[in-house]
mmCIF file of C-alpha atoms in Angstrom:
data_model
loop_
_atom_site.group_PDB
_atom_site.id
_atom_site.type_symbol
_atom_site.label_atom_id
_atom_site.label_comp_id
_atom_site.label_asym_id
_atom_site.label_seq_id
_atom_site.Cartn_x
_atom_site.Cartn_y
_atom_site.Cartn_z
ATOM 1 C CA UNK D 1 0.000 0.000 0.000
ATOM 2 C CA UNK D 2 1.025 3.879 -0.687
ATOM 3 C CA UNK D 3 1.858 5.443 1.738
ATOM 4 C CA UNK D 4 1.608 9.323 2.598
ATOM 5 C CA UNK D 5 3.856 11.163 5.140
ATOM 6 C CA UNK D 6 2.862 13.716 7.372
ATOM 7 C CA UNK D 7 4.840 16.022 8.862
ATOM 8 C CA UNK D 8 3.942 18.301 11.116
ATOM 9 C CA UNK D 9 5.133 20.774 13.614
ATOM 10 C CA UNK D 10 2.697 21.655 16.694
ATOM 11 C CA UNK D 11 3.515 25.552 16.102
ATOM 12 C CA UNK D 12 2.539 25.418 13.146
ATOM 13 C CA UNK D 13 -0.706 26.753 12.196
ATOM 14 C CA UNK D 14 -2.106 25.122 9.463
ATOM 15 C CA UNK D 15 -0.684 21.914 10.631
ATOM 16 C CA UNK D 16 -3.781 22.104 13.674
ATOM 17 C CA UNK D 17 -6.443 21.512 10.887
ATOM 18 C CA UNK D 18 -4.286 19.142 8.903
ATOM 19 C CA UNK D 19 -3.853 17.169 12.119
ATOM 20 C CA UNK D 20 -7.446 16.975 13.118
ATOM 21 C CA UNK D 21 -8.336 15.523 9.404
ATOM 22 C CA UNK D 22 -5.486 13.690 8.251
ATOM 23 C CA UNK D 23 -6.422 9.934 10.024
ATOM 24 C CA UNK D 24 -10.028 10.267 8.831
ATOM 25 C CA UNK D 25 -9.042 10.841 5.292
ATOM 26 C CA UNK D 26 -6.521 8.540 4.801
ATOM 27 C CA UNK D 27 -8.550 6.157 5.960
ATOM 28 C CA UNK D 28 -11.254 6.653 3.843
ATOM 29 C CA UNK D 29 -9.055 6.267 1.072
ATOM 30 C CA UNK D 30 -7.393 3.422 1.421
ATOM 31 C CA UNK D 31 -4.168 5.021 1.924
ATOM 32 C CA UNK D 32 -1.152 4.230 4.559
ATOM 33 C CA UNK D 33 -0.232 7.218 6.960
ATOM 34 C CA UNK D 34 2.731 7.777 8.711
ATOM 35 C CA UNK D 35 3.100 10.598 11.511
ATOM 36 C CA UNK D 36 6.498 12.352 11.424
ATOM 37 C CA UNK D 37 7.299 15.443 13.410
ATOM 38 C CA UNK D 38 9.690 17.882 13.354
ATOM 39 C CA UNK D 39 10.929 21.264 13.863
ATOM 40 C CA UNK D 40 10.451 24.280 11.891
ATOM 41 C CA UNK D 41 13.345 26.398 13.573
ATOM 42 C CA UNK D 42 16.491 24.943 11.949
ATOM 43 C CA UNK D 43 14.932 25.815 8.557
ATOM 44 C CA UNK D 44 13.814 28.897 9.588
ATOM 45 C CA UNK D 45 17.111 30.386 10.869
ATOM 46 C CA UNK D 46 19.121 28.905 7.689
ATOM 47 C CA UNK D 47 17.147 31.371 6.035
ATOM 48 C CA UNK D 48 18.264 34.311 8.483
ATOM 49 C CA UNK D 49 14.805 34.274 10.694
ATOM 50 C CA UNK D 50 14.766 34.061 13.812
ATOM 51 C CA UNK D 51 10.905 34.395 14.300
ATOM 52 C CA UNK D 52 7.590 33.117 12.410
ATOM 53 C CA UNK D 53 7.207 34.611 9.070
ATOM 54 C CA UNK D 54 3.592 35.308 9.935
ATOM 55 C CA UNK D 55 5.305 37.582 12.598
ATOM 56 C CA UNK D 56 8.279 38.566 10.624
ATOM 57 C CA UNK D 57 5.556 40.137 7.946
ATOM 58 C CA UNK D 58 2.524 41.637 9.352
ATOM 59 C CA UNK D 59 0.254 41.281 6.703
ATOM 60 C CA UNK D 60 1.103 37.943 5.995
ATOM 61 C CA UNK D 61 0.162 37.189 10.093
ATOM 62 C CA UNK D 62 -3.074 39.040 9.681
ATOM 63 C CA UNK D 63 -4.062 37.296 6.569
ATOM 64 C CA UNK D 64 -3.181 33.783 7.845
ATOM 65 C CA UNK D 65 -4.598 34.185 11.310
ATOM 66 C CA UNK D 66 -8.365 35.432 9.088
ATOM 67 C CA UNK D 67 -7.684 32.110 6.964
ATOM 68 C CA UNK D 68 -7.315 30.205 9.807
ATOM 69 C CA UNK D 69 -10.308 31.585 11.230
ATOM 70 C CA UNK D 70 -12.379 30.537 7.865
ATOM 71 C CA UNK D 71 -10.867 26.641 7.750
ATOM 72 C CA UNK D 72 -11.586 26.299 11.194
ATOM 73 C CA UNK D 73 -14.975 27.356 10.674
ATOM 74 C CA UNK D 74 -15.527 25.041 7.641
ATOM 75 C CA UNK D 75 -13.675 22.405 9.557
ATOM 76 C CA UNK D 76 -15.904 22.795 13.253
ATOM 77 C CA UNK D 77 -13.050 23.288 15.018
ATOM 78 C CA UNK D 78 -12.389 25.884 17.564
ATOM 79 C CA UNK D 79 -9.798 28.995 17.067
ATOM 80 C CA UNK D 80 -7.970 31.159 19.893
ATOM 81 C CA UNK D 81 -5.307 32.968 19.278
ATOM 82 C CA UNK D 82 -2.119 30.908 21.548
ATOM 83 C CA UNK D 83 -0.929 32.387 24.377
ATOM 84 C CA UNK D 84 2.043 33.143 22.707
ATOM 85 C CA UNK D 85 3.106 32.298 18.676
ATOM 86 C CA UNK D 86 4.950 30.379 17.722
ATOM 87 C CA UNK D 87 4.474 28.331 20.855
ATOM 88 C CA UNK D 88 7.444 26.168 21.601
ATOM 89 C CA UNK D 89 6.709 22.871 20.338
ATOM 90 C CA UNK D 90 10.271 21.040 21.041
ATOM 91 C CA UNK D 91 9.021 18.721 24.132
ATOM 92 C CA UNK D 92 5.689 17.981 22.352
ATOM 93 C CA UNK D 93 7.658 16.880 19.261
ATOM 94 C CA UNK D 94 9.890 14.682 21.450
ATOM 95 C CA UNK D 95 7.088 12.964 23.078
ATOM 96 C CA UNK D 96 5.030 12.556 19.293
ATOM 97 C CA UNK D 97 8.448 10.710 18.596
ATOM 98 C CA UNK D 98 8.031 7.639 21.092
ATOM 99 C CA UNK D 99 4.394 7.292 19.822
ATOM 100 C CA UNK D 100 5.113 6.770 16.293
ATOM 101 C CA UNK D 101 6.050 3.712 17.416
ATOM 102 C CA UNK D 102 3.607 2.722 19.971
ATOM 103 C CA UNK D 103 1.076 3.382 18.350
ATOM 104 C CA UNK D 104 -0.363 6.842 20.457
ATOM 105 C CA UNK D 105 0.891 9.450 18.498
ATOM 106 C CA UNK D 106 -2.624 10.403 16.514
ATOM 107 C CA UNK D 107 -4.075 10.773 19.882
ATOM 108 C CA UNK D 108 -1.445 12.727 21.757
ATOM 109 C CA UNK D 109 -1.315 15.233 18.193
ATOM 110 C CA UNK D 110 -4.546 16.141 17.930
ATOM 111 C CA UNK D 111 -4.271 16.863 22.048
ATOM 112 C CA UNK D 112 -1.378 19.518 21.712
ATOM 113 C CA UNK D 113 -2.898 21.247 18.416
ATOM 114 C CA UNK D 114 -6.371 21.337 20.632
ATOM 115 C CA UNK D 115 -4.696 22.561 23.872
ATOM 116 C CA UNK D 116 -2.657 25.221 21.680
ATOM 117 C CA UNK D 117 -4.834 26.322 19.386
ATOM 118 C CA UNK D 118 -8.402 25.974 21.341
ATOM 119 C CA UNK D 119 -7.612 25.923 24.988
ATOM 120 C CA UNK D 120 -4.827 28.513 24.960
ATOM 121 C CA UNK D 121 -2.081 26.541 26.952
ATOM 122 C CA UNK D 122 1.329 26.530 27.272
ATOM 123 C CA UNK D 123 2.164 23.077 25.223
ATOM 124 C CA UNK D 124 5.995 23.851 26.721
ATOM 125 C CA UNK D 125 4.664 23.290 30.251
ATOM 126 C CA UNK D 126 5.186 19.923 31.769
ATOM 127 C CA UNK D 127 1.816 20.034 33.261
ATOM 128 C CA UNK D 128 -0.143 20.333 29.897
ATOM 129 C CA UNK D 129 1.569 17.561 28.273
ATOM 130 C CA UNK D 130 1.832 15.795 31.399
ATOM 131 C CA UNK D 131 -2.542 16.287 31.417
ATOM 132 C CA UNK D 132 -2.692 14.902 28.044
ATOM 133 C CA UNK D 133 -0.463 11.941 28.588
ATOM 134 C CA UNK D 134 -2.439 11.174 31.614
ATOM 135 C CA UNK D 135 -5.974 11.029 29.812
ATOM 136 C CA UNK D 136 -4.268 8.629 27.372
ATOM 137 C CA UNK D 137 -3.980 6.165 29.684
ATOM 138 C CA UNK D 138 0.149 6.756 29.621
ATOM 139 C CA UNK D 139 2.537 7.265 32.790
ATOM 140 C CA UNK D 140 3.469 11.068 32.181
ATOM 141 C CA UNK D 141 6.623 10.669 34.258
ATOM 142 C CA UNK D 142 7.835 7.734 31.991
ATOM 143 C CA UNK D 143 6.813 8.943 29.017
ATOM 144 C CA UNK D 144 8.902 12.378 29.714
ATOM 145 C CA UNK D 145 11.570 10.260 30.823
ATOM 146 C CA UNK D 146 12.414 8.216 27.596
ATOM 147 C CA UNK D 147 11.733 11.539 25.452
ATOM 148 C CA UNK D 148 14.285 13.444 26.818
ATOM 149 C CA UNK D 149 17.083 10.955 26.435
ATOM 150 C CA UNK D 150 20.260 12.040 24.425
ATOM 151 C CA UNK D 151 18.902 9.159 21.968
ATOM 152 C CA UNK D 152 15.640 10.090 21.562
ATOM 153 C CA UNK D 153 16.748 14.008 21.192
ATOM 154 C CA UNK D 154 18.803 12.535 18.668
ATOM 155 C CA UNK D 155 15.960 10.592 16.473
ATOM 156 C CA UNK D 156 14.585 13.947 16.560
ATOM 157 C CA UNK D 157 17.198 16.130 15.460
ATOM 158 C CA UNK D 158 17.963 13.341 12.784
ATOM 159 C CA UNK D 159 14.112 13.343 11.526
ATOM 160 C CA UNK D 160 14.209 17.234 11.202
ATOM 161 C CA UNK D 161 17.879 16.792 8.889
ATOM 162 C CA UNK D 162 15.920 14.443 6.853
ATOM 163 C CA UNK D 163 12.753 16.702 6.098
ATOM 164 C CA UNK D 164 15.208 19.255 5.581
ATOM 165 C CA UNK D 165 17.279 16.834 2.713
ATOM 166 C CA UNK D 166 14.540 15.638 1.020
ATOM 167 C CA UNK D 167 12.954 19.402 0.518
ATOM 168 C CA UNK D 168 10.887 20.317 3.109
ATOM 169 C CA UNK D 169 10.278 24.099 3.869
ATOM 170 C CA UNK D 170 6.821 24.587 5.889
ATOM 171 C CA UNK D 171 4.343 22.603 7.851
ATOM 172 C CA UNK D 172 2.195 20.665 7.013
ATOM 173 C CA UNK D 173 4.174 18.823 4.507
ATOM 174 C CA UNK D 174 3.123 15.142 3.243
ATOM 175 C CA UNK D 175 5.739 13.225 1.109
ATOM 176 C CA UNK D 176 4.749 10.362 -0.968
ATOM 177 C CA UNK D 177 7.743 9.051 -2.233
ATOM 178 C CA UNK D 178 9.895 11.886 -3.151
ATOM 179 C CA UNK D 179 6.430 13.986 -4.160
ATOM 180 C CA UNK D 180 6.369 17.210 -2.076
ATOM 181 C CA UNK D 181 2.898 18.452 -1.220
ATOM 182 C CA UNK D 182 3.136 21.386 0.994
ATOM 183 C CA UNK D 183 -0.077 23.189 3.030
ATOM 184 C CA UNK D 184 -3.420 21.587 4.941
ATOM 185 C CA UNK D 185 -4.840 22.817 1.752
ATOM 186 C CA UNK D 186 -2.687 19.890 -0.268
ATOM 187 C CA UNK D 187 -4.129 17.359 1.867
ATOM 188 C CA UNK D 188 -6.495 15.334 -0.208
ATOM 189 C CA UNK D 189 -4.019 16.374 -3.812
ATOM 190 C CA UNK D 190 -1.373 14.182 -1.287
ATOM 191 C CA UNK D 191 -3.834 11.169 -0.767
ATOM 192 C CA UNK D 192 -5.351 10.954 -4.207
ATOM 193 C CA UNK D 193 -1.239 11.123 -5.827
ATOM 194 C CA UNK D 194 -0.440 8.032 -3.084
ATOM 195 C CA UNK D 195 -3.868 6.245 -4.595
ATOM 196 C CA UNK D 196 -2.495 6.408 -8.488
ATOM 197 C CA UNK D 197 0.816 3.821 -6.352
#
């Protein structure tokens, strides 16, 4: 079977509605999914930034944050503005790591994007992720643990220098193959290229 790659960073706006849809829709057609996060910073400061584009260029942050507003409409899902943006999403992505291969990772995503993007929490505080670890059924303390081993920090680093070699620039990004399809609007373009195998 095809499979599609989605990766994902949890400050990442449009990754939040991509992330809420993606399981469902691969699903429904027919098509493997694998969840691989990463981290948007090492791209962004080869490029010189040290920020969010979306803050770097005003207009740009306006525009998104209205667009936003309109897919999460469409979508049902709810919209606040994060406490702070780009939230730091490092711990979050170390966690998502583990899961990939346990089998949790779906779960725990959709959790962060919802407590960042609807609830307005901190998703660098230990307590938030350490809340939505707990109502998985998972031992927070263990979980925390094994992410924040050098060899886990390492898978990490090592899955962010591989988006970065094989082209990705932005989140969401879904790979199938070596085909690039970049934005929560590329979604279903993604799942229909992994259907033609």
């Amino acid at each position: 079977m095809t499979k599609v790659e989605f990766w994902f960073e949890f400050a990442s706006t449009y990754s939040y509605p991509a992330a809420m849809r993606v399981e469902r829709l691969a699903r429904e057609a027919g098509v493997a999914l694998l969840w691989r996060p990463f981290l948007l910073a090492p791209i962004f400061g080869a490029q010189g930034w040290t920020d969010s584009p979306f803050n770097i260029y005003p207009a740009k942050g306006r525009n998104m944050w209205r667009d936003m507003a309109r897919i999460c409409e469409a979508d049902g899902l709810v919209l606040k503005e994060p406490v702070r943006f780009p939230q730091n999403g490092l711990k979050a992505a170390r966690i998502a790591l583990l899961g990939t291969e346990e089998g949790w990772t779906p779960a725990f995503t959709r959790a962060v994007y919802e407590a960042n993007f609807a609830r307005q929490q901190d998703i660098a505080d230990d307590a938030v992720l350490g809340g939505i670890l707990a109502r998985l059924g998972l031992d927070a303390g263990e979980v925390a643990a094994r992410a924040n081993t050098p060899e886990n920090k390492a898978r990490l680093k090592a899955q962010t220098e591989e988006g970065i070699a094989r082209g990705l620039f932005g989140a969401p990004s879904f790979l199938v193959g070596d085909e690039l399809f970049w934005g929560n609007d590329r979604l279903e373009q993604a799942l229909a290229w992994a259907k033609r195998g």
